[in-house]
Coordinates of C-alpha atoms and ligand atoms in Angstrom, one line a residue:
X219 CA 7.9 28.8 -5.7
X220 CA 6.9 26.2 -3.1
X221 CA 9.5 25.2 -0.6
X222 CA 8.7 21.8 0.9
X223 CA 12.3 21.0 1.9
X224 CA 12.6 18.8 5.0
X225 CA 15.1 19.7 7.7
X226 CA 17.3 17.0 6.3
X227 CA 17.1 14.0 4.1
X228 CA 17.1 11.2 6.7
X229 CA 15.7 10.7 10.2
X230 CA 18.0 8.4 12.3
X231 CA 18.2 7.8 16.0
X232 CA 15.6 10.4 16.9
X233 CA 16.9 13.2 14.8
X234 CA 17.3 14.6 11.3
X235 CA 20.6 13.7 9.6
X236 CA 22.1 15.0 6.4
X237 CA 24.9 13.7 4.1
X238 CA 25.2 15.6 0.9
X239 CA 27.7 13.0 -0.5
X240 CA 24.6 11.0 -1.6
X241 CA 23.1 11.4 -5.0
X242 CA 20.7 14.3 -5.1
X243 CA 17.1 13.3 -5.5
X244 CA 14.9 16.2 -6.8
X245 CA 11.3 16.2 -5.4
X246 CA 8.9 17.3 -8.1
X247 CA 5.4 18.7 -7.4
X248 CA 3.4 16.7 -10.0
X249 CA 0.8 19.5 -10.5
X250 CA 3.3 21.9 -11.8
X251 CA 6.5 20.0 -12.5
X252 CA 8.5 22.3 -10.3
X253 CA 11.3 21.1 -8.0
X254 CA 10.1 21.8 -4.4
X255 CA 12.9 20.1 -2.5
X256 CA 16.0 18.0 -2.9
X257 CA 17.0 15.1 -0.7
X258 CA 20.1 13.0 -0.9
X259 CA 20.3 9.3 -1.4
X260 CA 21.7 7.4 1.7
X261 CA 25.4 6.8 1.5
X262 CA 26.9 3.6 3.0
X263 CA 27.6 5.7 6.2
X264 CA 23.9 6.7 6.5
X265 CA 22.7 3.1 5.8
X266 CA 25.1 1.9 8.5
X267 CA 23.9 4.6 11.0
X268 CA 20.3 3.7 10.5
X269 CA 20.7 0.0 10.9
X270 CA 23.0 0.4 13.9
X271 CA 20.4 2.7 15.5
X272 CA 17.6 0.3 14.9
X273 CA 19.6 -2.6 16.2
X274 CA 20.7 -0.8 19.3
X275 CA 17.2 0.4 20.2
X276 CA 15.4 -2.9 19.7
X277 CA 16.0 -4.8 22.9
X278 CA 15.0 -2.0 25.2
X279 CA 11.9 -1.2 23.0
X280 CA 10.9 -4.9 23.1
X281 CA 11.4 -5.0 26.9
X282 CA 8.8 -2.3 27.5
X283 CA 5.3 -3.5 28.2
X284 CA 3.0 -3.7 25.2
X285 CA 0.8 -1.1 27.0
X286 CA 3.6 1.3 27.1
X287 CA 4.5 0.9 23.5
X288 CA 0.8 1.1 22.6
X289 CA 0.5 4.4 24.5
X290 CA 3.2 5.9 22.3
X291 CA 1.6 4.7 19.1
X292 CA -1.8 6.0 20.1
X293 CA -0.3 9.4 21.1
X294 CA 1.4 9.5 17.6
X295 CA -2.1 8.8 16.1
X296 CA -3.6 11.8 18.0
X297 CA -0.8 14.1 16.8
X298 CA -1.3 12.9 13.2
X299 CA -5.0 13.7 13.4
X300 CA -4.3 17.1 15.0
X301 CA -1.9 17.9 12.1
X302 CA -4.1 16.4 9.4
X303 CA -4.3 19.6 7.4
X304 CA -0.5 20.1 7.2
X305 CA 0.2 16.5 6.6
X306 CA -2.4 16.4 3.8
X307 CA -0.9 19.4 2.1
X308 CA 2.5 17.7 2.3
X309 CA 1.0 14.4 0.9
X310 CA -0.5 16.5 -2.0
X311 CA 2.9 18.1 -2.7
X312 CA 4.7 14.7 -2.6
X313 CA 2.2 12.8 -4.8
X314 CA 0.0 15.4 -6.6
X315 CA -3.2 13.7 -5.2
X316 CA -6.0 16.2 -4.6
X317 CA -6.3 17.7 -1.1
X318 CA -9.9 16.6 -1.2
X319 CA -8.5 13.0 -1.1
X320 CA -5.4 13.4 1.0
X321 CA -7.3 15.1 3.8
X322 CA -9.6 12.1 4.1
X323 CA -7.4 9.1 3.2
X324 CA -3.8 9.5 4.0
X325 CA -2.7 10.8 7.4
X326 CA -6.1 9.7 8.7
X327 CA -5.5 6.1 7.6
X328 CA -2.0 6.2 9.0
X329 CA -3.4 7.4 12.3
X330 CA -5.9 4.6 12.2
X331 CA -3.1 2.1 11.9
X332 CA -1.1 3.6 14.8
X333 CA -4.2 3.7 16.9
X334 CA -5.3 0.2 16.1
X335 CA -2.0 -1.5 16.6
X336 CA -1.3 0.7 19.6
X337 CA -4.6 -0.7 21.0
X338 CA -3.6 -4.3 20.3
X339 CA 0.0 -4.0 21.6
X340 CA -0.9 -4.6 25.3
X341 CA -2.8 -7.8 24.5
X342 CA -0.2 -9.7 22.4
X343 CA 0.4 -12.9 24.3
X344 CA 1.4 -16.5 23.8
X345 CA -0.6 -19.4 25.1
X346 CA -0.5 -22.2 27.7
X347 CA -0.8 -25.8 26.4
X348 CA -1.4 -28.4 29.1
X349 CA 0.3 -31.8 28.7
X350 CA 0.1 -35.1 30.7
X351 CA 1.2 -35.3 34.4
X352 CA 1.2 -31.5 34.9
X353 CA 3.7 -30.9 32.3
X354 CA 3.0 -28.0 30.0
X355 CA 4.1 -25.9 27.1
X356 CA 3.9 -22.2 26.9
X357 CA 4.5 -20.0 23.9
X358 CA 6.1 -16.5 24.0
X359 CA 5.2 -14.1 21.2
X360 CA 8.5 -12.4 20.5
X361 CA 9.6 -9.6 18.2
X362 CA 11.5 -10.4 15.1
X363 CA 14.2 -7.7 15.5
X364 CA 14.9 -5.0 13.0
X365 CA 12.3 -4.8 10.2
X366 CA 12.9 -3.0 6.9
X367 CA 10.0 -1.3 5.2
X368 CA 10.2 -0.2 1.5
X369 CA 7.5 1.9 0.1
X370 CA 5.8 2.7 -3.3
X371 CA 5.0 6.3 -4.2
X372 CA 1.2 6.2 -4.2
X373 CA 0.5 6.4 -0.5
X374 CA 3.7 7.6 1.2
X375 CA 2.2 8.4 4.6
X376 CA -0.1 5.4 4.8
X377 CA 2.5 2.9 3.7
X378 CA 5.0 4.1 6.3
X379 CA 2.3 3.8 9.0
X380 CA 1.0 0.5 7.8
X381 CA 4.5 -0.9 8.1
X382 CA 5.6 1.0 11.3
X383 CA 2.5 0.4 13.4
X384 CA 2.4 -3.4 13.6
X385 CA 6.2 -3.7 13.6
X386 CA 6.5 -1.3 16.6
X387 CA 3.5 -2.8 18.4
X388 CA 5.2 -6.2 18.4
X389 CA 8.5 -4.8 19.8
X390 CA 10.5 -4.5 16.6
X391 CA 12.4 -1.5 15.4
X392 CA 12.4 -0.3 11.8
X393 CA 14.3 1.3 9.0
X394 CA 12.0 2.6 6.3
X395 CA 12.9 3.6 2.8
X396 CA 10.3 5.6 0.9
X397 CA 10.1 5.6 -2.9
X398 CA 12.5 8.1 -4.2
X399 CA 9.6 9.7 -6.0
X400 CA 7.8 10.7 -2.8
X401 CA 10.4 11.0 0.0
X402 CA 8.8 13.7 2.2
X403 CA 5.9 12.2 4.1
X404 CA 7.6 9.3 5.9
X405 CA 10.0 11.8 7.6
X406 CA 7.0 13.4 9.3
X407 CA 5.9 10.0 10.6
X408 CA 9.3 9.5 12.1
X409 CA 9.3 13.0 13.6
X410 CA 5.8 12.5 15.1
X411 CA 6.7 9.1 16.6
X412 CA 9.6 10.7 18.5
X413 CA 7.4 13.5 19.6
X414 CA 4.9 10.9 20.9
X415 CA 7.7 9.3 23.0
X416 CA 9.3 6.7 20.8
X417 CA 12.9 6.2 21.9
X418 CA 15.6 7.2 19.4
X419 CA 16.3 4.5 16.8
X420 CA 12.9 2.8 17.0
X421 CA 11.7 4.2 13.6
X422 CA 14.3 5.5 11.2
X423 CA 13.8 6.8 7.6
X424 CA 16.5 6.9 5.0
X425 CA 16.2 8.0 1.4
X426 CA 17.4 6.4 -1.8
X427 CA 16.8 4.4 -4.9
X428 CA 16.4 0.7 -5.3
X429 CA 20.1 0.0 -4.4
X430 CA 19.6 1.5 -0.9
X431 CA 16.6 -0.8 -0.5
X432 CA 18.7 -3.7 -1.7
X433 CA 21.5 -2.9 0.8
X434 CA 18.9 -2.9 3.6
X435 CA 17.4 -6.2 2.6
X436 CA 20.7 -8.0 2.5
X437 CA 22.1 -6.8 5.8
X438 CA 22.4 -9.6 8.3
X439 CA 21.0 -7.5 11.1
X440 CA 17.6 -7.3 9.3
X441 CA 15.1 -10.0 10.3
X442 CA 12.2 -9.0 8.1
X443 CA 11.4 -7.1 5.0
X444 CA 8.0 -5.6 4.1
X445 CA 7.8 -4.2 0.5
X446 CA 5.0 -2.3 -1.2
X447 CA 5.9 -2.2 -4.9
X448 CA 5.7 -3.9 -8.3
X449 CA 5.9 -7.6 -9.0
X450 CA 9.4 -7.4 -10.6
X451 CA 10.8 -5.6 -7.6
X452 CA 8.9 -8.0 -5.3
X453 CA 10.6 -11.0 -7.0
X454 CA 14.1 -9.5 -6.5
X455 CA 13.5 -8.5 -2.8
X456 CA 11.8 -11.8 -2.0
X457 CA 14.8 -13.7 -3.5
X458 CA 17.3 -11.6 -1.6
X459 CA 15.4 -12.1 1.7
X460 CA 15.1 -15.8 1.0
X461 CA 18.9 -16.2 0.9
X462 CA 19.0 -15.4 4.6
X463 CA 15.6 -17.0 5.3
X464 CA 14.2 -13.6 6.4
X465 CA 10.5 -13.0 7.0
X466 CA 8.7 -11.1 4.2
X467 CA 5.5 -9.3 3.5
X468 CA 5.0 -8.5 -0.2
X469 CA 2.3 -6.0 -1.2
X470 CA 2.6 -6.0 -5.0
X471 CA 0.7 -5.1 -8.1
X472 CA -2.5 -6.4 -9.6
X473 CA -4.9 -6.5 -12.6
X474 CA -8.0 -7.0 -10.6
X475 CA -11.4 -8.0 -12.1
X476 CA -14.6 -6.1 -11.2
X477 CA -17.7 -8.0 -12.4
X478 CA -21.0 -6.2 -13.0
X479 CA -24.1 -8.4 -13.5
X480 CA -27.2 -7.3 -15.3
X481 CA -29.2 -7.0 -12.1
X482 CA -26.8 -4.6 -10.4
X483 CA -27.8 -1.1 -9.4
X484 CA -26.3 0.9 -12.2
X485 CA -25.4 3.9 -10.1
X486 CA -23.7 1.8 -7.4
X487 CA -21.8 -0.2 -10.1
X488 CA -20.6 3.1 -11.7
X489 CA -19.6 4.4 -8.3
X490 CA -17.6 1.1 -7.7
X491 CA -15.9 1.4 -11.1
X492 CA -15.0 5.0 -10.4
X493 CA -13.6 4.2 -6.9
X494 CA -11.9 1.2 -8.3
X495 CA -10.2 3.0 -11.2
X496 CA -9.9 6.8 -10.8
X497 CA -9.1 7.5 -7.1
X498 CA -5.5 8.8 -6.8
X499 CA -5.6 9.2 -10.6
X500 CA -5.8 5.4 -10.9
X501 CA -2.5 4.8 -9.1
X502 CA -3.9 2.2 -6.6
X503 CA -2.6 -1.4 -6.5
X504 CA -6.0 -3.0 -5.8
X505 CA -7.8 -1.2 -8.7
X506 CA -10.5 -3.2 -10.5
X507 CA -9.2 -2.3 -13.9
X508 CA -10.8 -5.2 -15.8
X509 CA -14.4 -4.2 -15.6
X510 CA -16.5 -7.2 -16.9
X511 CA -20.0 -5.9 -17.7
X512 CA -22.8 -8.3 -18.6
X513 CA -24.1 -7.5 -22.0
X514 CA -27.6 -6.5 -20.9
X515 CA -26.4 -3.6 -18.7
X516 CA -23.4 -2.5 -20.9
X517 CA -25.1 0.4 -22.7
X518 CA -26.6 1.9 -19.5
X519 CA -23.3 1.4 -17.6
X520 CA -21.2 3.1 -20.2
X521 CA -23.6 6.0 -20.6
X522 CA -23.7 6.7 -16.8
X523 CA -19.9 6.2 -16.5
X524 CA -19.2 8.8 -19.1
X525 CA -21.8 11.2 -17.6
X526 CA -20.3 10.9 -14.2
X527 CA -16.7 11.2 -15.4
X528 CA -17.6 14.5 -17.0
X529 CA -18.3 15.7 -13.4
X530 CA -14.7 15.1 -12.3
X531 CA -13.1 18.4 -11.3
X532 CA -9.6 18.2 -12.7
X533 CA -7.1 20.9 -11.8
X534 CA -5.2 22.4 -8.9
X535 CA -4.9 19.6 -6.4
X536 CA -4.8 22.1 -3.5
X537 CA -8.3 23.4 -4.4
X538 CA -10.7 21.5 -2.2
X539 CA -13.1 21.3 -5.1
X540 CA -10.6 19.4 -7.2
X541 CA -11.5 15.6 -7.3
X542 CA -8.9 14.4 -9.9
X543 CA -5.2 15.3 -9.9
X544 CA -2.1 14.7 -12.0
X545 CA -0.1 11.5 -12.2
X546 CA 2.8 11.2 -9.8
X547 CA 5.5 11.9 -12.4
X548 CA 6.3 12.5 -16.1
X549 CA 7.7 9.0 -16.3
X550 CA 4.5 7.4 -15.0
X551 CA 2.3 9.5 -17.3
X552 CA 4.5 8.4 -20.3
X553 CA 4.0 4.7 -19.3
X554 CA 0.3 5.1 -19.1
X555 CA 0.1 7.0 -22.4
X556 CA 2.0 4.1 -24.0
X557 CA -0.7 1.8 -22.8
X558 CA -3.4 4.1 -24.2
X559 CA -1.7 3.9 -27.5
X560 CA -1.5 0.1 -27.3
X561 CA -5.2 0.0 -26.5
X562 CA -6.1 1.9 -29.6
X563 CA -3.6 0.0 -31.8
X564 CA -5.0 -3.4 -30.6
X565 CA -8.6 -2.4 -31.5
X566 CA -10.3 -1.4 -28.2
X567 CA -12.8 1.4 -28.5
X568 CA -11.7 4.6 -26.7
X569 CA -15.0 5.6 -25.0
X570 CA -13.8 8.4 -22.8
X571 CA -10.7 10.6 -22.3
X572 CA -7.3 9.4 -23.4
X573 CA -5.6 12.8 -23.6
X574 CA -3.2 15.0 -21.7
X575 CA -4.6 18.2 -20.3
X576 CA -3.3 21.4 -21.8
X577 CA -1.7 22.7 -18.6
X578 CA 1.5 22.4 -16.5
X579 CA 2.0 19.2 -14.6
X580 CA 1.5 15.5 -15.4
X581 CA -2.3 15.5 -16.0
X582 CA -4.0 12.8 -18.0
X583 CA -7.8 12.5 -18.4
X584 CA -9.7 9.7 -16.9
X585 CA -9.8 7.1 -19.7
X586 CA -12.3 4.4 -20.6
X587 CA -11.8 1.7 -23.2
X588 CA -14.7 -0.6 -24.2
X589 CA -14.9 -3.7 -26.4
X590 CA -11.7 -4.8 -24.7
X591 CA -10.8 -8.5 -25.1
X592 CA -8.8 -10.7 -22.8
X593 CA -5.8 -10.9 -25.0
X594 CA -5.2 -7.2 -25.3
X595 CA -2.2 -5.7 -23.5
X596 CA -4.4 -3.3 -21.6
X597 CA -6.4 -6.2 -20.2
X598 CA -3.3 -8.2 -19.1
X599 CA -0.7 -5.8 -17.7
X600 CA -0.9 -3.5 -14.7
X601 CA -1.1 0.1 -16.1
X602 CA -1.1 2.0 -12.7
X603 CA -2.9 5.0 -14.1
X604 CA -6.5 6.2 -14.8
X605 CA -7.4 3.7 -17.5
X606 CA -10.5 1.5 -17.1
X607 CA -11.1 -1.4 -19.5
X608 CA -14.7 -2.7 -20.1
X609 CA -15.0 -6.3 -21.2
X610 CA -18.3 -7.9 -22.2
X611 CA -19.6 -11.2 -20.9
X612 CA -22.6 -13.5 -21.1
X613 CA -22.6 -16.0 -18.2
X614 CA -21.3 -16.4 -14.7
X615 CA -19.2 -19.5 -15.5
X616 CA -17.6 -17.7 -18.4
X617 CA -16.8 -14.6 -16.5
X618 CA -15.3 -16.4 -13.5
X619 CA -12.9 -18.3 -15.7
X620 CA -11.9 -15.1 -17.5
X621 CA -11.6 -13.1 -14.2
X622 CA -9.2 -15.6 -12.7
X623 CA -7.1 -16.1 -15.9
X624 CA -4.4 -13.8 -14.6
X625 CA -1.1 -14.2 -12.8
X626 CA -2.2 -11.5 -10.3
X627 CA -4.5 -12.0 -7.4
X628 CA -4.7 -8.9 -5.3
X629 CA -8.3 -7.9 -5.4
X630 CA -11.7 -8.7 -7.1
X631 CA -15.2 -7.3 -6.9
X632 CA -18.8 -8.1 -7.9
X633 CA -21.9 -5.9 -8.2
X634 CA -25.2 -7.8 -8.2
X635 CA -28.5 -7.7 -6.2
X636 CA -28.4 -11.5 -6.0
X637 CA -26.5 -12.1 -2.7
X638 CA -26.4 -15.9 -3.2
X639 CA -24.6 -15.3 -6.4
X640 CA -22.4 -12.6 -4.9
X641 CA -21.1 -15.0 -2.2
X642 CA -20.6 -17.8 -4.7
X643 CA -18.6 -15.5 -7.0
X644 CA -16.3 -14.2 -4.2
X645 CA -15.7 -17.8 -3.1
X646 CA -14.5 -18.5 -6.6
X647 CA -12.2 -15.5 -6.9
X648 CA -8.5 -16.2 -6.8
X649 CA -7.7 -13.0 -5.0
X650 CA -6.8 -11.9 -1.5
X651 CA -9.1 -9.0 -1.0
X652 CA -12.7 -9.1 -2.3
X653 CA -15.6 -6.7 -2.5
X654 CA -19.4 -7.2 -2.8
X655 CA -21.3 -4.1 -4.0
X656 CA -18.4 -1.9 -3.0
X657 CA -14.8 -1.4 -4.1
X658 CA -11.4 -0.4 -2.6
X659 CA -12.3 -0.1 1.0
X660 CA -9.3 -0.7 3.2
X661 CA -10.1 -0.3 6.9
X662 CA -7.3 -1.1 9.3
X663 CA -9.5 -3.7 11.1
X664 CA -9.5 -6.0 7.9
X665 CA -6.6 -8.0 6.5
X666 CA -5.3 -6.6 3.2
X667 CA -3.1 -8.4 0.7
X668 CA -2.8 -10.5 -2.4
X669 CA -2.5 -14.0 -3.6
X670 CA -0.6 -15.4 -6.6
X671 CA 2.0 -12.9 -7.9
X672 CA 0.3 -10.1 -6.0
X673 CA 1.9 -10.9 -2.7
X674 CA 2.7 -12.8 0.4
X675 CA 1.4 -12.0 3.9
X676 CA -1.3 -9.6 5.0
X677 CA -1.1 -6.0 6.3
X678 CA -3.6 -4.5 8.8
X679 CA -5.8 -6.4 11.2
X680 CA -4.8 -9.0 13.7
X681 CA -3.4 -11.0 10.8
X682 CA -0.4 -8.5 10.5
X683 CA 0.7 -9.5 14.0
X684 CA 1.6 -13.0 12.7
X685 CA 3.9 -11.3 10.2
X686 CA 5.8 -9.1 12.7
X687 CA 6.3 -11.6 15.5
X688 CA 7.2 -15.2 16.0
X689 CA 6.4 -17.8 18.6
X690 CA 8.9 -19.3 20.9
X691 CA 7.8 -22.7 22.3
X692 CA 8.9 -23.5 25.9
X693 CA 8.5 -27.1 27.2
X694 CA 8.2 -27.3 31.0
X695 CA 8.6 -30.7 32.8
X696 CA 7.1 -31.0 36.3
X697 CA 7.0 -34.8 36.3
X698 CA 10.1 -37.0 36.7
X699 CA 12.3 -36.9 33.6
X700 CA 13.4 -40.3 32.3
X701 CA 15.9 -41.4 29.6
X702 CA 16.5 -44.8 27.9
X703 CA 19.9 -45.2 29.4
Ligands
LIG885 P1 8.6 -0.3 -7.5 O1 8.5 -1.8 -7.4 O2 9.3 0.3 -8.7 O3 9.4 0.3 -6.2 C1 8.9 0.0 -4.9 C2 10.0 0.3 -3.9 O4 11.1 -0.7 -4.0 C3 10.7 1.7 -4.2 O5 11.0 2.3 -2.9 C4 11.9 1.3 -4.9 O6 12.9 2.2 -4.9 C5 12.3 0.0 -4.2 N1 13.2 -0.9 -4.9 C6 13.4 -1.0 -6.3 N2 14.3 -2.0 -6.6 C7 14.6 -2.5 -5.4 C8 15.5 -3.6 -5.0 N3 16.2 -4.3 -5.9 N4 15.7 -3.9 -3.7 C9 15.0 -3.2 -2.8 N5 14.2 -2.1 -3.1 C10 14.0 -1.8 -4.3 O7 7.1 0.2 -7.4 P2 6.6 1.7 -7.6 O8 7.2 2.6 -6.5 O9 6.6 2.1 -9.0 O10 5.1 1.5 -7.1 C11 4.1 1.0 -8.0 C12 3.9 -0.4 -7.7 O11 3.5 -0.7 -6.4 C13 2.7 -1.0 -8.5 O12 3.0 -2.2 -9.1 C14 1.6 -1.2 -7.5 O13 0.6 -2.1 -7.8 C15 2.4 -1.5 -6.3 N6 1.6 -1.2 -5.1 C16 1.2 -2.3 -4.3 C17 0.4 -2.1 -3.2 C18 -0.2 -3.2 -2.4 O14 -0.5 -2.9 -1.2 N7 -0.3 -4.4 -2.9 C19 0.0 -0.7 -2.8 C20 0.6 0.3 -3.6 C21 1.4 0.0 -4.7 P3 12.9 3.5 -5.9 O15 11.7 3.4 -6.7 O16 12.8 4.6 -5.0 O17 14.1 3.3 -6.7

């Protein structure tokens, strides 16, 4: 029996806090189905404590120099890297993702965000704008105040850090609510930030279901909301934030196209399709789940894809050899299985996988459908699981129209050796994050986010600063001031 119980459910004002009056939330290890911890949903008292702590800490945190704030964030990044093993094990317990993945992609990318925004913090400035007669304007880049972060369950450490790092660098404080499916990892981020020197109240974590998130979003003390989640939740949260004209960042779902032209390197294209569909058992928002393959390369692509999927090592996620783990929950597996049934019923060809594994836990084989057409449900709706759809195409003009015929716009990719075509294709994509001969990279230095229904705003890079601060304009008159009367 694994015991992953945190010291307490919430982390507020620099310490762990418990309130067992809240609804119990069992934490289930997806590889076995066993309950490894229980946390308690935040009661109104806990929500109040967290918001009050964040509000009280904000002015002093913003009054520190950016260099001082940055030093704390960079120290937190160092601690995260030193503890990468333990944090990766916890991430695996929380999500079921293989240790082979979590040890490379989770605490490490969280640390990258803390280091990057820690580095930027000291150089966040306004500007000087000269006017006539010596008059001038200067701008001050100011913090927004208390920022609420709400996370999805696929990257609990990374999402907490991607939201905390730019918020804190700009002088904001934060209350973060993880998904109730993966409540453990964000608590460690809060603990590490305090250990690195963050004053109490600067970064708080409270648990709960959607209603806790909704209570945070509507509180008048909150200036900004950053959500990573599905489009339906995004619409609700955006609308609630709009009622008070709050700032938002929305990182939502997708149904991204990945176009493979005849002239592509088959091995590279197959690698792109694997990285864009099966990493984290397919539970990645930017996945290129509509794989458009030009007819001349289709047979070779499908053959190599099946051969390489057969090399996936599916099993105990803690075994460093395992490269493909379970789905996050029984419920998510059931959703994905219902899409697999729809794919079959609507006439797609099941080319690979499609079945549960005969073992404990929420395992589902990597699954490939071919002969998928644009009108099929599996080609239109986000599945959020290991299901890749192959759609055939003839011409560039045709595939571009079909690739963009979606309400989503998170990501898009192209594989071709013709670089002129590659740049033309990405210029035509209606998507926020595009890839040429690669897929699903997300370095902190580059803006990440979606267009259309996939989101608003950008995370990572200098672009995130615009979403966690605002400019105050100051007019300064040195010349004689006159008035009409
Ligand atoms: P959900 O939209 O179900 O939930 C996201 C978060 O919002 C959870 O913490 C949830 O709480 C909370 N929430 C739900 N309702 C409300 C509400 N009314 N007010 C405030 N908060 C609320 O998404 P999932 O957790 O199922 O994650 C999967 C989705 O996330 C996919 O669509 C995926 O594409 C997207 N995603 C987007 C990414 C991006 O960067 N663009 C990255 C990763 C995922 P709880 O669930 O605990 O009740």
